[in-house]
Amino acid sequence: MADAKLNVGFLGLGIMGEAMARNLMKSGLFASVTVWNRTLAKCQTLVSEGAKMAETPAAVVSSCDITFAMLADPDAALAAVFSDNGVLKGISAGKGYVDMSTVDEATSTKIGEAVTAAGGRFVEGPVSGSKKPAIDGQLIIMGAGDKELYEQCQPAFGVMGKKSFYLGATGAAARMKLVVNMVMGAMMGAFCEGMALADKSGLEQSALLEILGLGAMANPMFAMKGPAIMGRAYPPAFPLKHQQKDLRLALALGDALNQPLPVAAAANESFKTAKALGRGDEDFAAVYEATQK
Ligand SMILES: NC(=O)C1=CN([C@@H]2O[C@H](COP(=O)(O)OP(=O)(O)OC[C@H]3O[C@@H](n4cnc5c(N)ncnc54)[C@H](OP(=O)(O)O)[C@@H]3O)[C@@H](O)[C@H]2O)C=CC1
Ligand SMILES: O=CC(=O)O
């Protein structure tokens, strides 16, 4: 991708996708960046910055050498590929499709097999890192599938992320991402319970934050999300509904492998409670509200 200026596409301009597509545009590495979003009006910002827009995923894929996707969940990822005017209608020999959404292995495998059967090449490339790392081009990219396409994507991955890993056959990156987010969801659940217990027992939450931050449990997530929890305001960087989806998919993976996951299962219940409280579109730190019922 470095020497020949390729035409690239991007499907899904949500919190992550818009920032990732913008970084592809800003890099100057590509001849063009063509975008599509289910709600087409959301393409306008990038179009005003120089992107091309297409009305369907098929139109993006047929006009691009490599198309990236960053979609909400398995249903969205499957719809973009298999619906009328979906990716499969535009794919042909040699074209690349790189799905960076967080989905389960079965979804990714189904997409990969269909793209490959149509002559295309497929990589799954879920990412770790939230809105700000997406804006800053500092994501961690987990790749699997077609190794040649993965290598061809290195310049694109280099502008979207700070490091990429090739993990093997399709499915490996999907599994890795679910494991990572299962740990994150459990950590956030435990952190919010600690914040709630501190408050209820007459302790300052700010003191708890500082003490955690100075010891072996220090981490950027507690430092970043602590103030949101104290203010009980959760502008979305990583929507809570997506974290709950990731826990659900990780638990299904555990079920399939007979791997006990009691801590993740308990965290999932807290996220389900917060979702039922209407907090699904807020940041996942809003799981704190589940401790306040
Ligand atoms: N936000 C974060 O911090 C991170 C998110 N992720 C993962 O990245 C993916 C995207 O996340 P994020 O950008 O935050 O999510 P958003 O909810 O902001 O965006 C979701 C995107 O998916 C589209 N979409 C939803 N349903 C469908 C459908 N049925 N058919 C086609 N398109 C659909 C939306 O289109 P429309 O605008 O029309 O609704 C939108 O473009 C998710 O898998 C998430 O788990 C991974 C790492 C970090
Ligand atoms: O998937 C979410 C993230 O922050 O990573």
CSV table of C-alpha atoms and ligand atoms in Angstrom, one decimal:
chain,number,residue,atom,x,y,z
A,1,MET,CA,0.0,0.0,0.0
A,2,ALA,CA,3.0,2.3,0.5
A,3,ASP,CA,4.2,2.6,-3.1
A,4,ALA,CA,1.0,2.6,-5.1
A,5,LYS,CA,-1.6,5.1,-4.0
A,6,LEU,CA,-4.6,2.9,-3.5
A,7,ASN,CA,-8.3,3.9,-3.2
A,8,VAL,CA,-9.6,2.9,0.2
A,9,GLY,CA,-13.1,2.8,1.6
A,10,PHE,CA,-14.6,3.0,5.1
A,11,LEU,CA,-17.9,1.7,6.3
A,12,GLY,CA,-19.4,2.9,9.6
A,13,LEU,CA,-18.8,6.5,10.8
A,14,GLY,CA,-19.6,6.1,14.4
A,15,ILE,CA,-17.5,7.4,17.3
A,16,MET,CA,-14.6,5.2,16.1
A,17,GLY,CA,-15.1,5.0,12.4
A,18,GLU,CA,-15.2,8.7,11.7
A,19,ALA,CA,-11.9,9.3,13.5
A,20,MET,CA,-10.2,6.4,11.9
A,21,ALA,CA,-11.4,7.3,8.4
A,22,ARG,CA,-10.3,10.9,9.0
A,23,ASN,CA,-6.8,9.7,9.9
A,24,LEU,CA,-6.7,7.7,6.6
A,25,MET,CA,-7.6,10.9,4.8
A,26,LYS,CA,-5.2,13.1,6.6
A,27,SER,CA,-2.3,10.7,6.0
A,28,GLY,CA,-2.2,11.6,2.3
A,29,LEU,CA,-1.2,7.9,1.7
A,30,PHE,CA,-4.3,7.1,-0.4
A,31,ALA,CA,-5.6,8.2,-3.7
A,32,SER,CA,-9.0,8.6,-2.3
A,33,VAL,CA,-11.1,7.7,0.8
A,34,THR,CA,-14.7,6.7,0.1
A,35,VAL,CA,-17.1,6.5,3.0
A,36,TRP,CA,-20.5,5.0,3.7
A,37,ASN,CA,-22.6,5.1,6.8
A,38,ARG,CA,-26.1,3.5,7.3
A,39,THR,CA,-27.4,7.0,8.3
A,40,LEU,CA,-25.9,8.6,5.2
A,41,ALA,CA,-26.2,12.2,6.6
A,42,LYS,CA,-23.3,11.3,8.9
A,43,CYS,CA,-21.0,11.2,5.9
A,44,GLN,CA,-21.3,14.9,5.3
A,45,THR,CA,-18.6,16.0,7.8
A,46,LEU,CA,-15.9,13.8,6.1
A,47,VAL,CA,-17.2,14.7,2.7
A,48,SER,CA,-16.7,18.4,3.6
A,49,GLU,CA,-13.1,17.5,4.5
A,50,GLY,CA,-12.4,15.8,1.2
A,51,ALA,CA,-13.9,12.2,1.4
A,52,LYS,CA,-15.9,10.7,-1.4
A,53,MET,CA,-19.3,9.3,-0.4
A,54,ALA,CA,-21.1,6.2,-1.8
A,55,GLU,CA,-24.7,5.3,-1.2
A,56,THR,CA,-24.1,1.6,-0.4
A,57,PRO,CA,-21.4,-0.7,0.9
A,58,ALA,CA,-21.3,-2.4,-2.6
A,59,ALA,CA,-20.6,1.0,-4.2
A,60,VAL,CA,-17.7,1.6,-1.8
A,61,VAL,CA,-16.2,-1.8,-2.3
A,62,SER,CA,-16.5,-1.8,-6.0
A,63,SER,CA,-14.7,1.6,-6.3
A,64,CYS,CA,-11.9,0.8,-3.7
A,65,ASP,CA,-8.9,-1.6,-3.5
A,66,ILE,CA,-9.3,-2.1,0.2
A,67,THR,CA,-12.4,-1.3,2.3
A,68,PHE,CA,-12.3,-1.0,6.1
A,69,ALA,CA,-15.4,-1.4,8.3
A,70,MET,CA,-16.1,-0.3,11.9
A,71,LEU,CA,-19.6,-1.3,12.8
A,72,ALA,CA,-21.5,-1.7,16.0
A,73,ASP,CA,-21.9,-5.4,16.5
A,74,PRO,CA,-22.4,-8.8,14.7
A,75,ASP,CA,-25.8,-7.8,13.3
A,76,ALA,CA,-24.4,-4.6,11.8
A,77,ALA,CA,-21.3,-6.4,10.5
A,78,LEU,CA,-23.4,-9.1,8.8
A,79,ALA,CA,-25.9,-6.6,7.4
A,80,ALA,CA,-23.2,-4.5,5.8
A,81,VAL,CA,-21.9,-7.6,4.0
A,82,PHE,CA,-24.9,-9.7,3.2
A,83,SER,CA,-27.7,-7.2,2.7
A,84,ASP,CA,-28.9,-6.1,-0.8
A,85,ASN,CA,-26.2,-3.7,-2.0
A,86,GLY,CA,-23.9,-5.1,0.7
A,87,VAL,CA,-20.1,-5.7,0.5
A,88,LEU,CA,-20.6,-9.0,-1.4
A,89,LYS,CA,-22.3,-7.3,-4.3
A,90,GLY,CA,-19.1,-5.1,-4.8
A,91,ILE,CA,-16.3,-7.5,-4.0
A,92,SER,CA,-14.3,-9.1,-6.8
A,93,ALA,CA,-10.9,-10.8,-7.3
A,94,GLY,CA,-8.1,-9.2,-5.3
A,95,LYS,CA,-10.2,-6.7,-3.4
A,96,GLY,CA,-9.5,-6.5,0.3
A,97,TYR,CA,-12.1,-6.2,3.1
A,98,VAL,CA,-10.9,-5.5,6.6
A,99,ASP,CA,-13.5,-5.6,9.3
A,100,MET,CA,-12.3,-3.8,12.5
A,101,SER,CA,-15.6,-4.1,14.4
A,102,THR,CA,-15.7,-6.1,17.6
A,103,VAL,CA,-17.6,-9.2,16.8
A,104,ASP,CA,-17.5,-12.9,17.7
A,105,GLU,CA,-15.5,-15.5,15.7
A,106,ALA,CA,-18.6,-17.0,14.0
A,107,THR,CA,-19.5,-13.7,12.6
A,108,SER,CA,-16.0,-12.9,11.4
A,109,THR,CA,-15.6,-16.4,9.9
A,110,LYS,CA,-18.9,-16.2,8.0
A,111,ILE,CA,-17.9,-12.8,6.6
A,112,GLY,CA,-14.4,-14.0,5.8
A,113,GLU,CA,-15.6,-17.1,4.0
A,114,ALA,CA,-18.1,-15.2,1.9
A,115,VAL,CA,-15.6,-12.5,0.9
A,116,THR,CA,-13.0,-15.2,0.0
A,117,ALA,CA,-15.6,-17.2,-1.9
A,118,ALA,CA,-16.3,-14.1,-4.0
A,119,GLY,CA,-12.6,-13.8,-4.9
A,120,GLY,CA,-11.8,-11.2,-2.3
A,121,ARG,CA,-9.3,-11.2,0.6
A,122,PHE,CA,-10.3,-10.8,4.2
A,123,VAL,CA,-8.7,-9.6,7.4
A,124,GLU,CA,-10.3,-9.1,10.8
A,125,GLY,CA,-8.8,-6.2,12.7
A,126,PRO,CA,-10.6,-5.3,15.9
A,127,VAL,CA,-8.9,-2.6,18.0
A,128,SER,CA,-8.3,-1.7,21.6
A,129,GLY,CA,-8.4,2.0,22.5
A,130,SER,CA,-11.3,4.4,22.7
A,131,LYS,CA,-12.4,7.6,21.1
A,132,LYS,CA,-9.2,9.6,21.9
A,133,PRO,CA,-6.8,6.9,20.8
A,134,ALA,CA,-8.9,6.7,17.6
A,135,ILE,CA,-8.6,10.4,17.1
A,136,ASP,CA,-4.9,10.4,17.9
A,137,GLY,CA,-4.1,7.4,15.7
A,138,GLN,CA,-3.0,5.4,18.7
A,139,LEU,CA,-5.2,2.3,18.6
A,140,ILE,CA,-3.9,-1.2,19.2
A,141,ILE,CA,-4.9,-3.4,16.2
A,142,MET,CA,-5.4,-7.1,16.5
A,143,GLY,CA,-5.2,-8.7,13.0
A,144,ALA,CA,-6.0,-12.1,11.7
A,145,GLY,CA,-6.8,-13.8,8.4
A,146,ASP,CA,-5.1,-13.1,5.0
A,147,LYS,CA,-1.5,-12.4,5.9
A,148,GLU,CA,-0.7,-10.7,2.6
A,149,LEU,CA,-3.6,-8.3,3.0
A,150,TYR,CA,-2.6,-7.7,6.7
A,151,GLU,CA,0.9,-6.7,5.5
A,152,GLN,CA,-0.6,-4.6,2.7
A,153,CYS,CA,-2.6,-2.8,5.4
A,154,GLN,CA,0.4,-1.8,7.5
A,155,PRO,CA,0.5,1.8,6.2
A,156,ALA,CA,-3.2,2.2,7.0
A,157,PHE,CA,-2.8,0.5,10.4
A,158,GLY,CA,0.2,2.8,11.0
A,159,VAL,CA,-2.0,5.9,10.7
A,160,MET,CA,-4.9,4.4,12.7
A,161,GLY,CA,-2.9,2.8,15.4
A,162,LYS,CA,0.3,2.6,17.3
A,163,LYS,CA,0.9,-1.1,17.0
A,164,SER,CA,-0.6,-4.0,15.2
A,165,PHE,CA,-0.4,-7.7,15.9
A,166,TYR,CA,-0.9,-10.6,13.5
A,167,LEU,CA,-2.5,-13.3,15.5
A,168,GLY,CA,-3.1,-16.1,12.9
A,169,ALA,CA,-6.1,-17.5,11.1
A,170,THR,CA,-9.5,-15.6,11.1
A,171,GLY,CA,-11.1,-15.8,14.5
A,172,ALA,CA,-7.9,-15.4,16.5
A,173,ALA,CA,-8.2,-11.6,16.6
A,174,ALA,CA,-11.9,-11.7,17.3
A,175,ARG,CA,-11.2,-14.0,20.3
A,176,MET,CA,-8.3,-11.9,21.5
A,177,LYS,CA,-10.4,-8.7,21.4
A,178,LEU,CA,-13.2,-10.4,23.4
A,179,VAL,CA,-10.7,-11.6,26.0
A,180,VAL,CA,-9.3,-8.1,26.3
A,181,ASN,CA,-12.7,-6.5,26.7
A,182,MET,CA,-13.9,-9.1,29.1
A,183,VAL,CA,-11.0,-8.1,31.4
A,184,MET,CA,-11.8,-4.4,30.9
A,185,GLY,CA,-15.5,-4.9,31.7
A,186,ALA,CA,-14.7,-6.9,34.8
A,187,MET,CA,-12.2,-4.2,35.9
A,188,MET,CA,-14.7,-1.4,35.3
A,189,GLY,CA,-17.4,-3.3,37.3
A,190,ALA,CA,-15.1,-3.8,40.2
A,191,PHE,CA,-13.9,-0.2,40.1
A,192,CYS,CA,-17.4,1.1,40.2
A,193,GLU,CA,-18.3,-1.1,43.1
A,194,GLY,CA,-15.2,0.2,45.0
A,195,MET,CA,-16.2,3.8,44.2
A,196,ALA,CA,-19.8,3.1,45.5
A,197,LEU,CA,-18.6,1.4,48.7
A,198,ALA,CA,-16.1,4.1,49.4
A,199,ASP,CA,-18.9,6.7,49.1
A,200,LYS,CA,-21.4,4.8,51.2
A,201,SER,CA,-18.9,4.2,53.9
A,202,GLY,CA,-18.1,7.9,54.3
A,203,LEU,CA,-14.8,7.9,52.3
A,204,GLU,CA,-13.8,10.5,49.6
A,205,GLN,CA,-13.9,8.9,46.2
A,206,SER,CA,-11.1,11.3,45.1
A,207,ALA,CA,-8.9,9.8,47.9
A,208,LEU,CA,-9.7,6.3,46.7
A,209,LEU,CA,-8.7,7.3,43.2
A,210,GLU,CA,-5.4,8.8,44.4
A,211,ILE,CA,-4.5,5.8,46.5
A,212,LEU,CA,-5.3,3.3,43.6
A,213,GLY,CA,-3.3,5.5,41.3
A,214,LEU,CA,-0.2,5.3,43.4
A,215,GLY,CA,-0.1,1.6,43.8
A,216,ALA,CA,0.2,-1.6,41.7
A,217,MET,CA,-3.4,-1.2,40.5
A,218,ALA,CA,-2.7,2.2,38.9
A,219,ASN,CA,-4.0,2.3,35.3
A,220,PRO,CA,-5.2,5.0,32.8
A,221,MET,CA,-8.8,3.7,32.8
A,222,PHE,CA,-9.4,4.4,36.5
A,223,ALA,CA,-7.7,7.8,36.2
A,224,MET,CA,-9.7,8.7,33.2
A,225,LYS,CA,-13.1,7.4,34.2
A,226,GLY,CA,-12.9,8.3,37.9
A,227,PRO,CA,-13.9,11.9,37.5
A,228,ALA,CA,-16.8,11.0,35.2
A,229,ILE,CA,-18.1,8.6,37.9
A,230,MET,CA,-17.7,11.3,40.6
A,231,GLY,CA,-19.6,13.7,38.5
A,232,ARG,CA,-22.1,11.1,37.4
A,233,ALA,CA,-21.9,12.4,33.8
A,234,TYR,CA,-20.9,9.9,31.1
A,235,PRO,CA,-20.4,11.4,27.6
A,236,PRO,CA,-19.8,8.4,25.4
A,237,ALA,CA,-16.3,7.4,24.4
A,238,PHE,CA,-17.0,3.7,24.5
A,239,PRO,CA,-20.8,3.2,24.7
A,240,LEU,CA,-22.0,1.0,27.5
A,241,LYS,CA,-24.1,-1.1,25.1
A,242,HIS,CA,-21.0,-2.1,23.2
A,243,GLN,CA,-19.2,-3.2,26.4
A,244,GLN,CA,-22.2,-5.3,27.4
A,245,LYS,CA,-22.2,-6.8,23.9
A,246,ASP,CA,-18.5,-7.7,24.3
A,247,LEU,CA,-19.1,-9.3,27.7
A,248,ARG,CA,-22.0,-11.3,26.2
A,249,LEU,CA,-19.9,-12.5,23.3
A,250,ALA,CA,-16.9,-13.4,25.6
A,251,LEU,CA,-19.3,-15.3,27.9
A,252,ALA,CA,-20.6,-17.2,24.9
A,253,LEU,CA,-17.0,-18.1,23.9
A,254,GLY,CA,-16.4,-19.3,27.5
A,255,ASP,CA,-19.6,-21.4,27.3
A,256,ALA,CA,-18.5,-23.0,24.0
A,257,LEU,CA,-15.2,-24.0,25.6
A,258,ASN,CA,-16.6,-24.9,29.0
A,259,GLN,CA,-14.3,-22.2,30.5
A,260,PRO,CA,-15.8,-20.9,33.8
A,261,LEU,CA,-16.0,-17.1,33.8
A,262,PRO,CA,-17.8,-16.2,37.1
A,263,VAL,CA,-16.3,-12.7,37.4
A,264,ALA,CA,-17.1,-11.7,33.9
A,265,ALA,CA,-20.6,-13.2,34.3
A,266,ALA,CA,-21.2,-11.0,37.4
A,267,ALA,CA,-19.9,-7.9,35.6
A,268,ASN,CA,-22.2,-8.6,32.7
A,269,GLU,CA,-25.2,-8.5,35.0
A,270,SER,CA,-24.1,-5.0,36.2
A,271,PHE,CA,-23.8,-3.8,32.6
A,272,LYS,CA,-27.2,-5.4,31.8
A,273,THR,CA,-28.7,-3.5,34.7
A,274,ALA,CA,-27.2,-0.2,33.6
A,275,LYS,CA,-28.5,-0.8,30.1
A,276,ALA,CA,-32.0,-1.5,31.5
A,277,LEU,CA,-31.7,1.8,33.4
A,278,GLY,CA,-31.4,3.5,30.0
A,279,ARG,CA,-27.6,4.0,30.1
A,280,GLY,CA,-26.7,2.0,27.0
A,281,ASP,CA,-25.7,5.0,24.8
A,282,GLU,CA,-23.6,6.6,27.6
A,283,ASP,CA,-20.0,5.8,28.3
A,284,PHE,CA,-19.4,2.4,29.8
A,285,ALA,CA,-18.4,4.1,33.1
A,286,ALA,CA,-22.1,4.6,33.6
A,287,VAL,CA,-22.2,1.0,34.9
A,288,TYR,CA,-21.6,2.9,38.2
A,289,GLU,CA,-25.3,3.7,38.1
A,290,ALA,CA,-26.1,0.0,38.5
A,291,THR,CA,-24.5,0.3,42.0
A,292,GLN,CA,-26.9,3.1,42.9
A,293,LYS,CA,-30.2,1.2,42.5
B,1,LIG,N1,-16.0,3.4,21.1
B,1,LIG,C1,-14.9,2.7,21.5
B,1,LIG,O1,-14.2,3.2,22.5
B,1,LIG,C2,-14.5,1.5,20.9
B,1,LIG,C3,-15.4,0.7,20.1
B,1,LIG,N2,-15.0,-0.5,19.6
B,1,LIG,C4,-15.9,-1.3,18.7
B,1,LIG,O2,-16.0,-0.6,17.5
B,1,LIG,C5,-17.2,-0.7,16.9
B,1,LIG,C6,-17.8,0.6,16.6
B,1,LIG,O3,-17.9,1.3,17.9
B,1,LIG,P1,-18.4,2.8,18.0
B,1,LIG,O4,-17.8,3.6,16.8
B,1,LIG,O5,-18.0,3.3,19.4
B,1,LIG,O6,-19.9,2.7,17.8
B,1,LIG,P2,-21.1,3.7,17.4
B,1,LIG,O7,-22.3,3.2,18.1
B,1,LIG,O8,-20.6,5.1,17.6
B,1,LIG,O9,-21.2,3.5,15.8
B,1,LIG,C7,-21.8,2.3,15.3
B,1,LIG,C8,-21.7,2.3,13.8
B,1,LIG,O10,-22.4,1.1,13.4
B,1,LIG,C9,-23.4,1.5,12.5
B,1,LIG,N3,-24.5,0.5,12.5
B,1,LIG,C10,-25.2,0.1,13.6
B,1,LIG,N4,-26.1,-0.8,13.3
B,1,LIG,C11,-26.0,-1.0,12.0
B,1,LIG,C12,-26.6,-1.9,11.0
B,1,LIG,N5,-27.6,-2.7,11.4
B,1,LIG,N6,-26.2,-1.8,9.7
B,1,LIG,C13,-25.2,-1.0,9.3
B,1,LIG,N7,-24.6,-0.1,10.2
B,1,LIG,C14,-25.0,-0.2,11.5
B,1,LIG,C15,-23.8,2.9,12.9
B,1,LIG,O11,-24.6,3.5,11.9
B,1,LIG,P3,-25.6,4.7,12.2
B,1,LIG,O12,-24.8,5.9,12.3
B,1,LIG,O13,-26.6,4.6,11.0
B,1,LIG,O14,-26.3,4.3,13.5
B,1,LIG,C16,-22.5,3.5,13.2
B,1,LIG,O15,-21.8,3.8,12.0
B,1,LIG,C17,-18.0,-1.6,17.9
B,1,LIG,O16,-17.9,-2.9,17.5
B,1,LIG,C18,-17.3,-1.4,19.2
B,1,LIG,O17,-17.5,-2.4,20.1
B,1,LIG,C19,-13.7,-0.9,19.7
B,1,LIG,C20,-12.8,-0.2,20.4
B,1,LIG,C21,-13.1,1.0,21.1
B,2,LIG,O1,-13.4,-1.7,23.0
B,2,LIG,C1,-13.2,-0.7,23.7
B,2,LIG,C2,-11.9,-0.2,24.0
B,2,LIG,O2,-11.8,0.8,24.7
B,2,LIG,O3,-10.9,-0.8,23.5
